[in-house]
mmCIF file with all atom_site columns, C-alpha atoms in Angstrom:
data_model
loop_
_atom_site.group_PDB
_atom_site.id
_atom_site.type_symbol
_atom_site.label_atom_id
_atom_site.label_alt_id
_atom_site.label_comp_id
_atom_site.label_asym_id
_atom_site.label_entity_id
_atom_site.label_seq_id
_atom_site.pdbx_PDB_ins_code
_atom_site.Cartn_x
_atom_site.Cartn_y
_atom_site.Cartn_z
_atom_site.occupancy
_atom_site.B_iso_or_equiv
_atom_site.pdbx_formal_charge
_atom_site.auth_seq_id
_atom_site.auth_comp_id
_atom_site.auth_asym_id
_atom_site.auth_atom_id
_atom_site.pdbx_PDB_model_num
ATOM 1   C CA . MET A 1 1   ? 277.705 83.062 134.251 1.00 93.00 ? 1   MET A CA 1
ATOM 2   C CA . VAL A 1 2   ? 274.625 85.160 134.851 1.00 94.00 ? 2   VAL A CA 1
ATOM 3   C CA . ASP A 1 3   ? 272.917 85.183 138.251 1.00 94.00 ? 3   ASP A CA 1
ATOM 4   C CA . ASP A 1 4   ? 271.622 88.048 140.382 1.00 92.00 ? 4   ASP A CA 1
ATOM 5   C CA . ASP A 1 5   ? 272.839 86.382 143.601 1.00 92.00 ? 5   ASP A CA 1
ATOM 6   C CA . HIS A 1 6   ? 276.336 87.810 144.110 1.00 89.00 ? 6   HIS A CA 1
ATOM 7   C CA . LEU A 1 7   ? 277.337 85.052 146.548 1.00 91.00 ? 7   LEU A CA 1
ATOM 8   C CA . MET A 1 8   ? 276.287 82.314 144.105 1.00 89.00 ? 8   MET A CA 1
ATOM 9   C CA . VAL A 1 9   ? 278.193 84.017 141.282 1.00 88.00 ? 9   VAL A CA 1
ATOM 10  C CA . GLU A 1 10  ? 281.305 84.124 143.441 1.00 89.00 ? 10  GLU A CA 1
ATOM 11  C CA . VAL A 1 11  ? 281.019 80.500 144.587 1.00 89.00 ? 11  VAL A CA 1
ATOM 12  C CA . VAL A 1 12  ? 280.420 79.099 141.095 1.00 87.00 ? 12  VAL A CA 1
ATOM 13  C CA . SER A 1 13  ? 283.186 81.280 139.631 1.00 86.00 ? 13  SER A CA 1
ATOM 14  C CA . ILE A 1 14  ? 285.653 79.944 142.206 1.00 89.00 ? 14  ILE A CA 1
ATOM 15  C CA . VAL A 1 15  ? 284.603 76.340 141.523 1.00 89.00 ? 15  VAL A CA 1
ATOM 16  C CA . LEU A 1 16  ? 284.988 76.840 137.767 1.00 87.00 ? 16  LEU A CA 1
ATOM 17  C CA . ARG A 1 17  ? 288.405 78.412 138.161 1.00 87.00 ? 17  ARG A CA 1
ATOM 18  C CA . ASP A 1 18  ? 289.474 75.602 140.515 1.00 93.00 ? 18  ASP A CA 1
ATOM 19  C CA . LEU A 1 19  ? 288.432 73.137 137.795 1.00 90.00 ? 19  LEU A CA 1
ATOM 20  C CA . GLY A 1 20  ? 290.743 74.911 135.367 1.00 91.00 ? 20  GLY A CA 1
ATOM 21  C CA . VAL A 1 21  ? 288.206 76.985 133.487 1.00 88.00 ? 21  VAL A CA 1
ATOM 22  C CA . ARG A 1 22  ? 289.870 80.162 132.300 1.00 84.00 ? 22  ARG A CA 1
ATOM 23  C CA . GLY A 1 23  ? 288.155 83.357 131.319 1.00 84.00 ? 23  GLY A CA 1
ATOM 24  C CA . VAL A 1 24  ? 285.120 83.169 133.593 1.00 88.00 ? 24  VAL A CA 1
ATOM 25  C CA . ASP A 1 25  ? 282.969 86.229 132.943 1.00 91.00 ? 25  ASP A CA 1
ATOM 26  C CA . VAL A 1 26  ? 280.021 87.089 135.158 1.00 92.00 ? 26  VAL A CA 1
ATOM 27  C CA . ALA A 1 27  ? 276.921 89.238 134.877 1.00 93.00 ? 27  ALA A CA 1
ATOM 28  C CA . THR A 1 28  ? 274.329 89.871 137.564 1.00 91.00 ? 28  THR A CA 1
ATOM 29  C CA . ASP A 1 29  ? 271.417 90.544 135.223 1.00 93.00 ? 29  ASP A CA 1
ATOM 30  C CA . GLY A 1 30  ? 270.095 89.378 131.886 1.00 94.00 ? 30  GLY A CA 1
ATOM 31  C CA . ALA A 1 31  ? 270.546 92.686 130.060 1.00 95.00 ? 31  ALA A CA 1
ATOM 32  C CA . THR A 1 32  ? 274.254 92.862 130.926 1.00 95.00 ? 32  THR A CA 1
ATOM 33  C CA . ALA A 1 33  ? 274.712 89.222 129.947 1.00 95.00 ? 33  ALA A CA 1
ATOM 34  C CA . LEU A 1 34  ? 272.963 89.779 126.606 1.00 96.00 ? 34  LEU A CA 1
ATOM 35  C CA . GLY A 1 35  ? 275.198 92.749 125.864 1.00 96.00 ? 35  GLY A CA 1
ATOM 36  C CA . ARG A 1 36  ? 278.317 90.674 126.504 1.00 95.00 ? 36  ARG A CA 1
ATOM 37  C CA . LEU A 1 37  ? 276.987 87.704 124.522 1.00 95.00 ? 37  LEU A CA 1
ATOM 38  C CA . SER A 1 38  ? 276.210 90.038 121.610 1.00 95.00 ? 38  SER A CA 1
ATOM 39  C CA . ALA A 1 39  ? 279.691 91.543 121.663 1.00 95.00 ? 39  ALA A CA 1
ATOM 40  C CA . SER A 1 40  ? 281.794 88.405 122.174 1.00 93.00 ? 40  SER A CA 1
ATOM 41  C CA . SER A 1 41  ? 281.720 84.678 121.612 1.00 91.00 ? 41  SER A CA 1
ATOM 42  C CA . PHE A 1 42  ? 281.340 82.392 124.636 1.00 94.00 ? 42  PHE A CA 1
ATOM 43  C CA . ASP A 1 43  ? 281.540 78.609 124.819 1.00 93.00 ? 43  ASP A CA 1
ATOM 44  C CA . ILE A 1 44  ? 279.239 78.070 127.793 1.00 93.00 ? 44  ILE A CA 1
ATOM 45  C CA . LEU A 1 45  ? 276.555 80.130 129.498 1.00 95.00 ? 45  LEU A CA 1
ATOM 46  C CA . VAL A 1 46  ? 275.562 79.219 133.056 1.00 94.00 ? 46  VAL A CA 1
ATOM 47  C CA . CYS A 1 47  ? 272.187 80.907 133.408 1.00 95.00 ? 47  CYS A CA 1
ATOM 48  C CA . ASP A 1 48  ? 269.925 81.456 136.410 1.00 94.00 ? 48  ASP A CA 1
ATOM 49  C CA . LEU A 1 49  ? 266.212 81.480 135.664 1.00 94.00 ? 49  LEU A CA 1
ATOM 50  C CA . ASN A 1 50  ? 265.072 83.983 138.302 1.00 92.00 ? 50  ASN A CA 1
ATOM 51  C CA . MET A 1 51  ? 266.484 87.451 137.869 1.00 91.00 ? 51  MET A CA 1
ATOM 52  C CA . PRO A 1 52  ? 264.860 90.865 138.100 1.00 89.00 ? 52  PRO A CA 1
ATOM 53  C CA . GLY A 1 53  ? 264.268 92.654 134.837 1.00 91.00 ? 53  GLY A CA 1
ATOM 54  C CA . MET A 1 54  ? 265.173 90.189 132.113 1.00 93.00 ? 54  MET A CA 1
ATOM 55  C CA . ASP A 1 55  ? 264.708 86.696 133.538 1.00 93.00 ? 55  ASP A CA 1
ATOM 56  C CA . GLY A 1 56  ? 266.550 83.619 132.299 1.00 94.00 ? 56  GLY A CA 1
ATOM 57  C CA . LEU A 1 57  ? 263.852 82.520 129.853 1.00 95.00 ? 57  LEU A CA 1
ATOM 58  C CA . ARG A 1 58  ? 263.746 85.919 128.214 1.00 96.00 ? 58  ARG A CA 1
ATOM 59  C CA . LEU A 1 59  ? 267.531 85.919 128.028 1.00 97.00 ? 59  LEU A CA 1
ATOM 60  C CA . LEU A 1 60  ? 267.483 82.484 126.363 1.00 97.00 ? 60  LEU A CA 1
ATOM 61  C CA . ALA A 1 61  ? 264.984 83.724 123.772 1.00 97.00 ? 61  ALA A CA 1
ATOM 62  C CA . HIS A 1 62  ? 267.372 86.581 122.913 1.00 97.00 ? 62  HIS A CA 1
ATOM 63  C CA . VAL A 1 63  ? 270.381 84.243 122.883 1.00 97.00 ? 63  VAL A CA 1
ATOM 64  C CA . ALA A 1 64  ? 268.575 82.043 120.340 1.00 97.00 ? 64  ALA A CA 1
ATOM 65  C CA . ALA A 1 65  ? 268.416 85.046 117.984 1.00 96.00 ? 65  ALA A CA 1
ATOM 66  C CA . LEU A 1 66  ? 272.189 85.635 118.143 1.00 95.00 ? 66  LEU A CA 1
ATOM 67  C CA . PRO A 1 67  ? 274.370 84.405 115.286 1.00 93.00 ? 67  PRO A CA 1
ATOM 68  C CA . ALA A 1 68  ? 276.487 82.239 117.635 1.00 91.00 ? 68  ALA A CA 1
ATOM 69  C CA . HIS A 1 69  ? 275.012 80.290 120.542 1.00 93.00 ? 69  HIS A CA 1
ATOM 70  C CA . PRO A 1 70  ? 276.948 79.173 123.591 1.00 96.00 ? 70  PRO A CA 1
ATOM 71  C CA . SER A 1 71  ? 276.087 75.819 125.111 1.00 97.00 ? 71  SER A CA 1
ATOM 72  C CA . ILE A 1 72  ? 273.951 76.383 128.191 1.00 97.00 ? 72  ILE A CA 1
ATOM 73  C CA . ILE A 1 73  ? 273.739 75.122 131.747 1.00 95.00 ? 73  ILE A CA 1
ATOM 74  C CA . LEU A 1 74  ? 270.514 76.162 133.476 1.00 95.00 ? 74  LEU A CA 1
ATOM 75  C CA . PHE A 1 75  ? 270.906 76.962 137.139 1.00 90.00 ? 75  PHE A CA 1
ATOM 76  C CA . SER A 1 76  ? 268.044 77.694 139.523 1.00 91.00 ? 76  SER A CA 1
ATOM 77  C CA . GLY A 1 77  ? 266.509 77.147 142.931 1.00 88.00 ? 77  GLY A CA 1
ATOM 78  C CA . GLU A 1 78  ? 263.152 76.534 141.244 1.00 87.00 ? 78  GLU A CA 1
ATOM 79  C CA . ASP A 1 79  ? 261.327 73.227 141.347 1.00 90.00 ? 79  ASP A CA 1
ATOM 80  C CA . PRO A 1 80  ? 262.989 70.612 139.090 1.00 91.00 ? 80  PRO A CA 1
ATOM 81  C CA . ARG A 1 81  ? 259.865 70.645 136.881 1.00 93.00 ? 81  ARG A CA 1
ATOM 82  C CA . ILE A 1 82  ? 260.462 74.337 136.171 1.00 92.00 ? 82  ILE A CA 1
ATOM 83  C CA . LEU A 1 83  ? 264.071 73.600 135.238 1.00 93.00 ? 83  LEU A CA 1
ATOM 84  C CA . GLU A 1 84  ? 262.877 70.824 132.926 1.00 94.00 ? 84  GLU A CA 1
ATOM 85  C CA . ALA A 1 85  ? 260.333 73.126 131.284 1.00 95.00 ? 85  ALA A CA 1
ATOM 86  C CA . ALA A 1 86  ? 263.051 75.755 130.790 1.00 95.00 ? 86  ALA A CA 1
ATOM 87  C CA . ARG A 1 87  ? 265.303 73.100 129.234 1.00 96.00 ? 87  ARG A CA 1
ATOM 88  C CA . GLN A 1 88  ? 262.538 72.123 126.817 1.00 97.00 ? 88  GLN A CA 1
ATOM 89  C CA . PHE A 1 89  ? 261.893 75.777 125.960 1.00 96.00 ? 89  PHE A CA 1
ATOM 90  C CA . ALA A 1 90  ? 265.572 76.352 125.202 1.00 97.00 ? 90  ALA A CA 1
ATOM 91  C CA . GLU A 1 91  ? 265.869 73.200 123.109 1.00 97.00 ? 91  GLU A CA 1
ATOM 92  C CA . ALA A 1 92  ? 262.774 74.234 121.141 1.00 97.00 ? 92  ALA A CA 1
ATOM 93  C CA . LYS A 1 93  ? 264.704 77.428 120.357 1.00 96.00 ? 93  LYS A CA 1
ATOM 94  C CA . THR A 1 94  ? 267.524 75.194 118.998 1.00 95.00 ? 94  THR A CA 1
ATOM 95  C CA . LEU A 1 95  ? 269.847 75.971 121.895 1.00 97.00 ? 95  LEU A CA 1
ATOM 96  C CA . THR A 1 96  ? 272.201 73.288 123.230 1.00 97.00 ? 96  THR A CA 1
ATOM 97  C CA . ILE A 1 97  ? 271.526 72.508 126.867 1.00 97.00 ? 97  ILE A CA 1
ATOM 98  C CA . LEU A 1 98  ? 274.388 70.724 128.634 1.00 96.00 ? 98  LEU A CA 1
ATOM 99  C CA . GLY A 1 99  ? 272.341 70.208 131.787 1.00 94.00 ? 99  GLY A CA 1
ATOM 100 C CA . THR A 1 100 ? 270.418 71.701 134.648 1.00 94.00 ? 100 THR A CA 1
ATOM 101 C CA . LEU A 1 101 ? 271.611 72.359 138.182 1.00 90.00 ? 101 LEU A CA 1
ATOM 102 C CA . SER A 1 102 ? 269.565 73.073 141.281 1.00 87.00 ? 102 SER A CA 1
ATOM 103 C CA . SER A 1 103 ? 270.984 75.841 143.438 1.00 78.00 ? 103 SER A CA 1
ATOM 104 C CA . PRO A 1 104 ? 270.561 75.735 147.191 1.00 70.00 ? 104 PRO A CA 1
#
């Protein structure tokens, strides 16, 4: 999971672990996430759109260039139309989008 909101990262990580997901890795910025995605294989990426530095869309563009792509869940407090546009952008880059979630 990559999100710059430390509280949101903690909450979602706890929920995932409670659901039985093992090996939850977190990053609080796009550059750190990209480094981890480049070094290891991940099944799913939960990605916030709004982050300082490398935002979620820029991260997705880099992820599309990697040899292996995780499936992606987009996560943001943005307007649902922005989430939909981000989904379309990612799919145009041949990424698999599992869904979008609005954060509070």
